[in-house]
């Protein structure tokens, strides 16, 4: 089945540790995105990538890093510089419009990160 | 800057009642795209609809319908004859038509509870 997988589902981190959240897609989508969701809030964009080996900061990139070495993979590292990392993290992917209109994004099941 | 407002934080209705979720947006672009997503308790966002700014025709899909009115910058979502499975958080989102920068801006969501 085609889709987006995220792992782990739950992640616990001690203060001062870096952790990496996995996101893999087999939809052959060019674009991938990372969002953060806090209780009672909408999703906020952390990073996005439209092509391998290239990515751009979103609205709340500080304290996070990403890589895009393969089309199907877009891991997110939450660094110790992120002051309040406890949140629900969602990965998404989409095809690029190529001028035909912005396309819908498809989401993975999410990773819930808790800092102890 | 683009903005999406979902003023209804929580709504509860009895099963089989109709319910409308409001979405008001702000953008300076003349070409843009609007989306609705459903987030069930499992956490994964499910795509419901995409609408471009040039298509103001209302859309119906089963028990779901959408009313897009550019004059009031609104894109409201109605569920007819609600069911318990409709209980979820619903997000409205906006994307400006900027090739190479297809980011989504989300509202804060409306939590819908259908009471059996």
PDB file of C-alpha atoms in Angstrom:
ATOM      1  CA  UNK A   1       0.000   0.000   0.000  1.00  0.00           C
ATOM      2  CA  UNK A   2       1.200   3.502  -0.789  1.00  0.00           C
ATOM      3  CA  UNK A   3       1.493   5.939   2.056  1.00  0.00           C
ATOM      4  CA  UNK A   4       3.578   7.766   4.600  1.00  0.00           C
ATOM      5  CA  UNK A   5       5.103   6.089   7.612  1.00  0.00           C
ATOM      6  CA  UNK A   6       6.484   7.796  10.675  1.00  0.00           C
ATOM      7  CA  UNK A   7       8.435   6.221  13.472  1.00  0.00           C
ATOM      8  CA  UNK A   8       8.422   5.929  16.342  1.00  0.00           C
ATOM      9  CA  UNK A   9       4.817   6.604  17.313  1.00  0.00           C
ATOM     10  CA  UNK A  10       5.859   7.743  20.797  1.00  0.00           C
ATOM     11  CA  UNK A  11       9.259   9.128  21.728  1.00  0.00           C
ATOM     12  CA  UNK A  12      10.620  10.234  25.053  1.00  0.00           C
ATOM     13  CA  UNK A  13      13.655  12.433  25.326  1.00  0.00           C
ATOM     14  CA  UNK A  14      15.707  13.674  28.182  1.00  0.00           C
ATOM     15  CA  UNK A  15      16.602  17.326  28.241  1.00  0.00           C
ATOM     16  CA  UNK A  16      19.802  18.034  26.336  1.00  0.00           C
ATOM     17  CA  UNK A  17      19.440  15.097  23.959  1.00  0.00           C
ATOM     18  CA  UNK A  18      19.005  15.233  20.217  1.00  0.00           C
ATOM     19  CA  UNK A  19      16.401  12.901  18.738  1.00  0.00           C
ATOM     20  CA  UNK A  20      15.571  12.027  15.148  1.00  0.00           C
ATOM     21  CA  UNK A  21      12.073  11.378  13.866  1.00  0.00           C
ATOM     22  CA  UNK A  22      11.713   9.229  10.789  1.00  0.00           C
ATOM     23  CA  UNK A  23       9.443   9.923   7.821  1.00  0.00           C
ATOM     24  CA  UNK A  24       9.264   7.688   4.751  1.00  0.00           C
ATOM     25  CA  UNK A  25       6.901   7.843   1.771  1.00  0.00           C
ATOM     26  CA  UNK A  26       6.370   5.511  -1.158  1.00  0.00           C
ATOM     27  CA  UNK A  27       4.000   7.786  -3.057  1.00  0.00           C
ATOM     28  CA  UNK A  28       6.776   9.057  -5.340  1.00  0.00           C
ATOM     29  CA  UNK A  29       6.026  12.592  -4.172  1.00  0.00           C
ATOM     30  CA  UNK A  30       8.632  15.274  -4.754  1.00  0.00           C
ATOM     31  CA  UNK A  31       7.713  17.514  -1.829  1.00  0.00           C
ATOM     32  CA  UNK A  32       7.859  16.623   1.844  1.00  0.00           C
ATOM     33  CA  UNK A  33       7.000  18.668   4.925  1.00  0.00           C
ATOM     34  CA  UNK A  34       7.336  18.616   8.700  1.00  0.00           C
ATOM     35  CA  UNK A  35       4.711  20.202  10.946  1.00  0.00           C
ATOM     36  CA  UNK A  36       4.427  20.651  14.658  1.00  0.00           C
ATOM     37  CA  UNK A  37       1.065  20.531  16.432  1.00  0.00           C
ATOM     38  CA  UNK A  38       0.535  21.793  19.962  1.00  0.00           C
ATOM     39  CA  UNK A  39      -2.693  21.260  21.941  1.00  0.00           C
ATOM     40  CA  UNK A  40      -5.471  23.527  20.753  1.00  0.00           C
ATOM     41  CA  UNK A  41      -3.388  24.904  17.919  1.00  0.00           C
ATOM     42  CA  UNK A  42      -3.177  24.371  14.241  1.00  0.00           C
ATOM     43  CA  UNK A  43      -0.203  22.891  12.466  1.00  0.00           C
ATOM     44  CA  UNK A  44       2.910  25.006  12.076  1.00  0.00           C
ATOM     45  CA  UNK A  45       5.476  24.347   9.375  1.00  0.00           C
ATOM     46  CA  UNK A  46       8.993  23.486  10.520  1.00  0.00           C
ATOM     47  CA  UNK A  47      10.819  22.580   7.287  1.00  0.00           C
ATOM     48  CA  UNK A  48       9.934  21.544   3.774  1.00  0.00           C
ATOM     49  CA  UNK A  49      11.754  20.065   0.821  1.00  0.00           C
ATOM     50  CA  UNK A  50      10.792  20.036  -2.826  1.00  0.00           C
ATOM     51  CA  UNK A  51      13.759  18.164  -4.206  1.00  0.00           C
ATOM     52  CA  UNK A  52      16.496  15.845  -3.002  1.00  0.00           C
ATOM     53  CA  UNK A  53      19.405  17.609  -1.282  1.00  0.00           C
ATOM     54  CA  UNK A  54      17.440  20.840  -0.905  1.00  0.00           C
ATOM     55  CA  UNK A  55      15.153  22.108   1.844  1.00  0.00           C
ATOM     56  CA  UNK A  56      13.817  25.379   3.218  1.00  0.00           C
ATOM     57  CA  UNK A  57      12.950  26.675   6.660  1.00  0.00           C
ATOM     58  CA  UNK A  58       9.344  27.022   7.584  1.00  0.00           C
ATOM     59  CA  UNK A  59       7.846  29.280  10.200  1.00  0.00           C
ATOM     60  CA  UNK A  60       9.391  27.634  13.281  1.00  0.00           C
ATOM     61  CA  UNK A  61      12.701  26.077  12.160  1.00  0.00           C
ATOM     62  CA  UNK A  62      14.816  27.131  15.142  1.00  0.00           C
ATOM     63  CA  UNK A  63      16.067  24.136  17.104  1.00  0.00           C
ATOM     64  CA  UNK A  64      15.331  21.668  14.296  1.00  0.00           C
ATOM     65  CA  UNK A  65      17.330  20.232  11.414  1.00  0.00           C
ATOM     66  CA  UNK A  66      16.470  18.038   8.428  1.00  0.00           C
ATOM     67  CA  UNK A  67      18.086  16.195   5.553  1.00  0.00           C
ATOM     68  CA  UNK A  68      16.798  14.969   2.204  1.00  0.00           C
ATOM     69  CA  UNK A  69      19.294  12.490   0.841  1.00  0.00           C
ATOM     70  CA  UNK A  70      16.646  10.316  -0.785  1.00  0.00           C
ATOM     71  CA  UNK A  71      13.356  11.228  -2.409  1.00  0.00           C
ATOM     72  CA  UNK A  72      11.380   8.948  -0.128  1.00  0.00           C
ATOM     73  CA  UNK A  73      12.949   9.981   3.182  1.00  0.00           C
ATOM     74  CA  UNK A  74      12.863  13.245   5.158  1.00  0.00           C
ATOM     75  CA  UNK A  75      14.084  12.766   8.750  1.00  0.00           C
ATOM     76  CA  UNK A  76      13.691  15.517  11.333  1.00  0.00           C
ATOM     77  CA  UNK A  77      16.161  16.032  14.173  1.00  0.00           C
ATOM     78  CA  UNK A  78      14.976  17.846  17.256  1.00  0.00           C
ATOM     79  CA  UNK A  79      18.087  19.330  18.796  1.00  0.00           C
ATOM     80  CA  UNK A  80      18.795  20.372  22.349  1.00  0.00           C
ATOM     81  CA  UNK A  81      18.465  23.967  21.148  1.00  0.00           C
ATOM     82  CA  UNK A  82      14.709  23.516  20.809  1.00  0.00           C
ATOM     83  CA  UNK A  83      13.440  24.944  24.088  1.00  0.00           C
ATOM     84  CA  UNK A  84      10.004  23.391  24.150  1.00  0.00           C
ATOM     85  CA  UNK A  85      10.026  20.272  21.989  1.00  0.00           C
ATOM     86  CA  UNK A  86       7.121  18.391  23.565  1.00  0.00           C
ATOM     87  CA  UNK A  87       4.531  18.223  20.776  1.00  0.00           C
ATOM     88  CA  UNK A  88       2.930  16.085  18.089  1.00  0.00           C
ATOM     89  CA  UNK A  89       4.971  15.994  14.888  1.00  0.00           C
ATOM     90  CA  UNK A  90       3.402  15.303  11.531  1.00  0.00           C
ATOM     91  CA  UNK A  91       5.134  14.583   8.258  1.00  0.00           C
ATOM     92  CA  UNK A  92       3.414  15.169   4.924  1.00  0.00           C
ATOM     93  CA  UNK A  93       4.139  14.837   1.237  1.00  0.00           C
ATOM     94  CA  UNK A  94       2.662  16.082  -2.017  1.00  0.00           C
ATOM     95  CA  UNK A  95       3.292  16.212  -5.712  1.00  0.00           C
ATOM     96  CA  UNK A  96       4.474  19.544  -7.016  1.00  0.00           C
ATOM     97  CA  UNK A  97       1.929  21.498  -8.972  1.00  0.00           C
ATOM     98  CA  UNK A  98       4.114  22.338 -11.946  1.00  0.00           C
ATOM     99  CA  UNK A  99       1.895  25.338 -12.447  1.00  0.00           C
ATOM    100  CA  UNK A 100      -1.394  23.450 -12.385  1.00  0.00           C
ATOM    101  CA  UNK A 101      -2.414  24.501  -8.894  1.00  0.00           C
ATOM    102  CA  UNK A 102      -1.259  23.645  -5.405  1.00  0.00           C
ATOM    103  CA  UNK A 103      -1.906  20.030  -4.602  1.00  0.00           C
ATOM    104  CA  UNK A 104      -3.157  18.474  -1.409  1.00  0.00           C
ATOM    105  CA  UNK A 105      -0.704  17.164   1.118  1.00  0.00           C
ATOM    106  CA  UNK A 106      -0.959  13.648   2.510  1.00  0.00           C
ATOM    107  CA  UNK A 107      -0.040  13.077   6.109  1.00  0.00           C
ATOM    108  CA  UNK A 108       1.613  10.349   8.121  1.00  0.00           C
ATOM    109  CA  UNK A 109       0.277   9.070  11.465  1.00  0.00           C
ATOM    110  CA  UNK A 110       2.521  11.362  13.512  1.00  0.00           C
ATOM    111  CA  UNK A 111       5.095  11.032  16.300  1.00  0.00           C
ATOM    112  CA  UNK A 112       4.309  12.235  19.796  1.00  0.00           C
ATOM    113  CA  UNK A 113       7.485  13.549  21.429  1.00  0.00           C
ATOM    114  CA  UNK A 114       7.682  14.093  25.167  1.00  0.00           C
ATOM    115  CA  UNK A 115      10.613  15.662  26.946  1.00  0.00           C
ATOM    116  CA  UNK A 116      11.161  14.254  30.425  1.00  0.00           C
TER     117      UNK A 116
ATOM    118  CA  UNK B   1       0.556  37.386   4.994  1.00  0.00           C
ATOM    119  CA  UNK B   2      -2.076  34.717   4.844  1.00  0.00           C
ATOM    120  CA  UNK B   3      -4.262  33.764   7.769  1.00  0.00           C
ATOM    121  CA  UNK B   4      -7.019  31.264   8.488  1.00  0.00           C
ATOM    122  CA  UNK B   5      -9.516  31.724  11.309  1.00  0.00           C
ATOM    123  CA  UNK B   6     -11.714  28.995  12.722  1.00  0.00           C
ATOM    124  CA  UNK B   7     -13.608  30.811  15.431  1.00  0.00           C
ATOM    125  CA  UNK B   8     -15.446  27.747  16.713  1.00  0.00           C
ATOM    126  CA  UNK B   9     -13.088  25.961  19.069  1.00  0.00           C
ATOM    127  CA  UNK B  10     -15.485  23.165  20.012  1.00  0.00           C
ATOM    128  CA  UNK B  11     -18.924  22.114  18.828  1.00  0.00           C
ATOM    129  CA  UNK B  12     -21.146  19.363  20.173  1.00  0.00           C
ATOM    130  CA  UNK B  13     -24.283  18.165  18.437  1.00  0.00           C
ATOM    131  CA  UNK B  14     -26.582  15.217  18.860  1.00  0.00           C
ATOM    132  CA  UNK B  15     -26.316  12.483  16.269  1.00  0.00           C
ATOM    133  CA  UNK B  16     -28.313  13.079  13.079  1.00  0.00           C
ATOM    134  CA  UNK B  17     -28.253  16.845  13.496  1.00  0.00           C
ATOM    135  CA  UNK B  18     -26.651  18.999  10.806  1.00  0.00           C
ATOM    136  CA  UNK B  19     -23.588  21.015  11.744  1.00  0.00           C
ATOM    137  CA  UNK B  20     -21.609  23.756   9.994  1.00  0.00           C
ATOM    138  CA  UNK B  21     -17.954  24.484  10.642  1.00  0.00           C
ATOM    139  CA  UNK B  22     -16.855  28.005   9.801  1.00  0.00           C
ATOM    140  CA  UNK B  23     -13.633  29.047   8.093  1.00  0.00           C
ATOM    141  CA  UNK B  24     -12.602  32.599   7.279  1.00  0.00           C
ATOM    142  CA  UNK B  25      -9.371  33.349   5.462  1.00  0.00           C
ATOM    143  CA  UNK B  26      -7.177  36.312   4.592  1.00  0.00           C
ATOM    144  CA  UNK B  27      -4.866  36.575   1.616  1.00  0.00           C
ATOM    145  CA  UNK B  28      -3.637  39.249  -0.752  1.00  0.00           C
ATOM    146  CA  UNK B  29      -3.341  36.835  -3.654  1.00  0.00           C
ATOM    147  CA  UNK B  30      -6.033  36.531  -6.280  1.00  0.00           C
ATOM    148  CA  UNK B  31      -5.125  32.885  -6.898  1.00  0.00           C
ATOM    149  CA  UNK B  32      -5.122  30.586  -3.914  1.00  0.00           C
ATOM    150  CA  UNK B  33      -6.291  27.189  -2.733  1.00  0.00           C
ATOM    151  CA  UNK B  34      -8.414  26.174   0.226  1.00  0.00           C
ATOM    152  CA  UNK B  35      -8.460  22.807   1.941  1.00  0.00           C
ATOM    153  CA  UNK B  36     -10.303  20.958   4.662  1.00  0.00           C
ATOM    154  CA  UNK B  37      -8.709  18.154   6.662  1.00  0.00           C
ATOM    155  CA  UNK B  38     -10.135  15.818   9.302  1.00  0.00           C
ATOM    156  CA  UNK B  39      -8.042  14.684  12.270  1.00  0.00           C
ATOM    157  CA  UNK B  40      -9.628  11.700  14.053  1.00  0.00           C
ATOM    158  CA  UNK B  41      -8.401  10.633  17.503  1.00  0.00           C
ATOM    159  CA  UNK B  42      -5.685   8.524  15.866  1.00  0.00           C
ATOM    160  CA  UNK B  43      -3.948  11.782  14.914  1.00  0.00           C
ATOM    161  CA  UNK B  44      -3.419  11.380  11.189  1.00  0.00           C
ATOM    162  CA  UNK B  45      -4.836  14.183   9.038  1.00  0.00           C
ATOM    163  CA  UNK B  46      -7.212  13.027   6.346  1.00  0.00           C
ATOM    164  CA  UNK B  47      -7.675  15.167   3.251  1.00  0.00           C
ATOM    165  CA  UNK B  48     -11.304  16.064   2.531  1.00  0.00           C
ATOM    166  CA  UNK B  49     -11.393  18.711  -0.193  1.00  0.00           C
ATOM    167  CA  UNK B  50      -9.331  21.170  -2.230  1.00  0.00           C
ATOM    168  CA  UNK B  51     -10.853  24.226  -3.887  1.00  0.00           C
ATOM    169  CA  UNK B  52      -9.206  26.901  -6.015  1.00  0.00           C
ATOM    170  CA  UNK B  53     -10.141  30.562  -5.794  1.00  0.00           C
ATOM    171  CA  UNK B  54     -11.653  30.644  -9.265  1.00  0.00           C
ATOM    172  CA  UNK B  55     -14.208  27.964  -8.541  1.00  0.00           C
ATOM    173  CA  UNK B  56     -16.974  29.256  -6.291  1.00  0.00           C
ATOM    174  CA  UNK B  57     -19.337  26.427  -7.052  1.00  0.00           C
ATOM    175  CA  UNK B  58     -20.513  24.661  -3.941  1.00  0.00           C
ATOM    176  CA  UNK B  59     -19.557  21.028  -3.654  1.00  0.00           C
ATOM    177  CA  UNK B  60     -21.363  18.081  -2.163  1.00  0.00           C
ATOM    178  CA  UNK B  61     -19.877  14.715  -1.368  1.00  0.00           C
ATOM    179  CA  UNK B  62     -22.307  12.418   0.353  1.00  0.00           C
ATOM    180  CA  UNK B  63     -23.180  13.966   3.718  1.00  0.00           C
ATOM    181  CA  UNK B  64     -20.471  16.605   3.329  1.00  0.00           C
ATOM    182  CA  UNK B  65     -20.898  19.927   1.569  1.00  0.00           C
ATOM    183  CA  UNK B  66     -18.784  23.027   1.229  1.00  0.00           C
ATOM    184  CA  UNK B  67     -19.844  26.634   0.693  1.00  0.00           C
ATOM    185  CA  UNK B  68     -17.157  28.884  -0.774  1.00  0.00           C
ATOM    186  CA  UNK B  69     -17.924  32.630  -0.838  1.00  0.00           C
ATOM    187  CA  UNK B  70     -15.170  34.953  -1.985  1.00  0.00           C
ATOM    188  CA  UNK B  71     -17.238  38.012  -1.065  1.00  0.00           C
ATOM    189  CA  UNK B  72     -16.977  37.095   2.607  1.00  0.00           C
ATOM    190  CA  UNK B  73     -13.662  35.182   2.376  1.00  0.00           C
ATOM    191  CA  UNK B  74     -15.308  32.113   3.813  1.00  0.00           C
ATOM    192  CA  UNK B  75     -15.135  28.399   3.071  1.00  0.00           C
ATOM    193  CA  UNK B  76     -17.613  26.713   5.378  1.00  0.00           C
ATOM    194  CA  UNK B  77     -18.101  22.986   5.805  1.00  0.00           C
ATOM    195  CA  UNK B  78     -21.443  21.356   6.572  1.00  0.00           C
ATOM    196  CA  UNK B  79     -22.056  17.806   7.721  1.00  0.00           C
ATOM    197  CA  UNK B  80     -25.628  16.639   7.200  1.00  0.00           C
ATOM    198  CA  UNK B  81     -27.173  13.977   9.408  1.00  0.00           C
ATOM    199  CA  UNK B  82     -24.075  13.753  11.582  1.00  0.00           C
ATOM    200  CA  UNK B  83     -22.769  10.415  12.823  1.00  0.00           C
ATOM    201  CA  UNK B  84     -20.553   9.466  15.747  1.00  0.00           C
ATOM    202  CA  UNK B  85     -17.741   8.664  13.287  1.00  0.00           C
ATOM    203  CA  UNK B  86     -17.693  12.333  12.334  1.00  0.00           C
ATOM    204  CA  UNK B  87     -16.256  13.181  15.751  1.00  0.00           C
ATOM    205  CA  UNK B  88     -12.823  14.662  15.084  1.00  0.00           C
ATOM    206  CA  UNK B  89     -10.887  17.890  14.845  1.00  0.00           C
ATOM    207  CA  UNK B  90     -11.406  19.628  11.523  1.00  0.00           C
ATOM    208  CA  UNK B  91      -8.855  21.983  10.028  1.00  0.00           C
ATOM    209  CA  UNK B  92      -9.258  24.541   7.295  1.00  0.00           C
ATOM    210  CA  UNK B  93      -6.084  25.509   5.413  1.00  0.00           C
ATOM    211  CA  UNK B  94      -4.970  28.016   2.781  1.00  0.00           C
ATOM    212  CA  UNK B  95      -2.182  27.896   0.211  1.00  0.00           C
ATOM    213  CA  UNK B  96      -1.198  30.770  -2.016  1.00  0.00           C
ATOM    214  CA  UNK B  97      -0.447  29.906  -5.640  1.00  0.00           C
ATOM    215  CA  UNK B  98       3.273  30.498  -5.584  1.00  0.00           C
ATOM    216  CA  UNK B  99       5.108  27.841  -7.510  1.00  0.00           C
ATOM    217  CA  UNK B 100       8.037  26.666  -5.513  1.00  0.00           C
ATOM    218  CA  UNK B 101       6.474  27.742  -2.243  1.00  0.00           C
ATOM    219  CA  UNK B 102       3.340  25.679  -1.762  1.00  0.00           C
ATOM    220  CA  UNK B 103       3.033  25.967   1.994  1.00  0.00           C
ATOM    221  CA  UNK B 104      -0.192  25.421   3.856  1.00  0.00           C
ATOM    222  CA  UNK B 105      -1.394  27.827   6.520  1.00  0.00           C
ATOM    223  CA  UNK B 106      -3.752  26.100   8.942  1.00  0.00           C
ATOM    224  CA  UNK B 107      -6.498  27.394  11.173  1.00  0.00           C
ATOM    225  CA  UNK B 108      -6.513  26.344  14.810  1.00  0.00           C
ATOM    226  CA  UNK B 109      -9.133  23.696  14.186  1.00  0.00           C
ATOM    227  CA  UNK B 110     -12.652  22.949  15.398  1.00  0.00           C
ATOM    228  CA  UNK B 111     -13.220  19.960  17.656  1.00  0.00           C
ATOM    229  CA  UNK B 112     -16.515  18.350  16.701  1.00  0.00           C
ATOM    230  CA  UNK B 113     -18.190  15.909  19.072  1.00  0.00           C
ATOM    231  CA  UNK B 114     -21.214  13.956  17.940  1.00  0.00           C
ATOM    232  CA  UNK B 115     -23.276  12.780  20.884  1.00  0.00           C
ATOM    233  CA  UNK B 116     -25.007   9.425  20.336  1.00  0.00           C
TER     234      UNK B 116
END
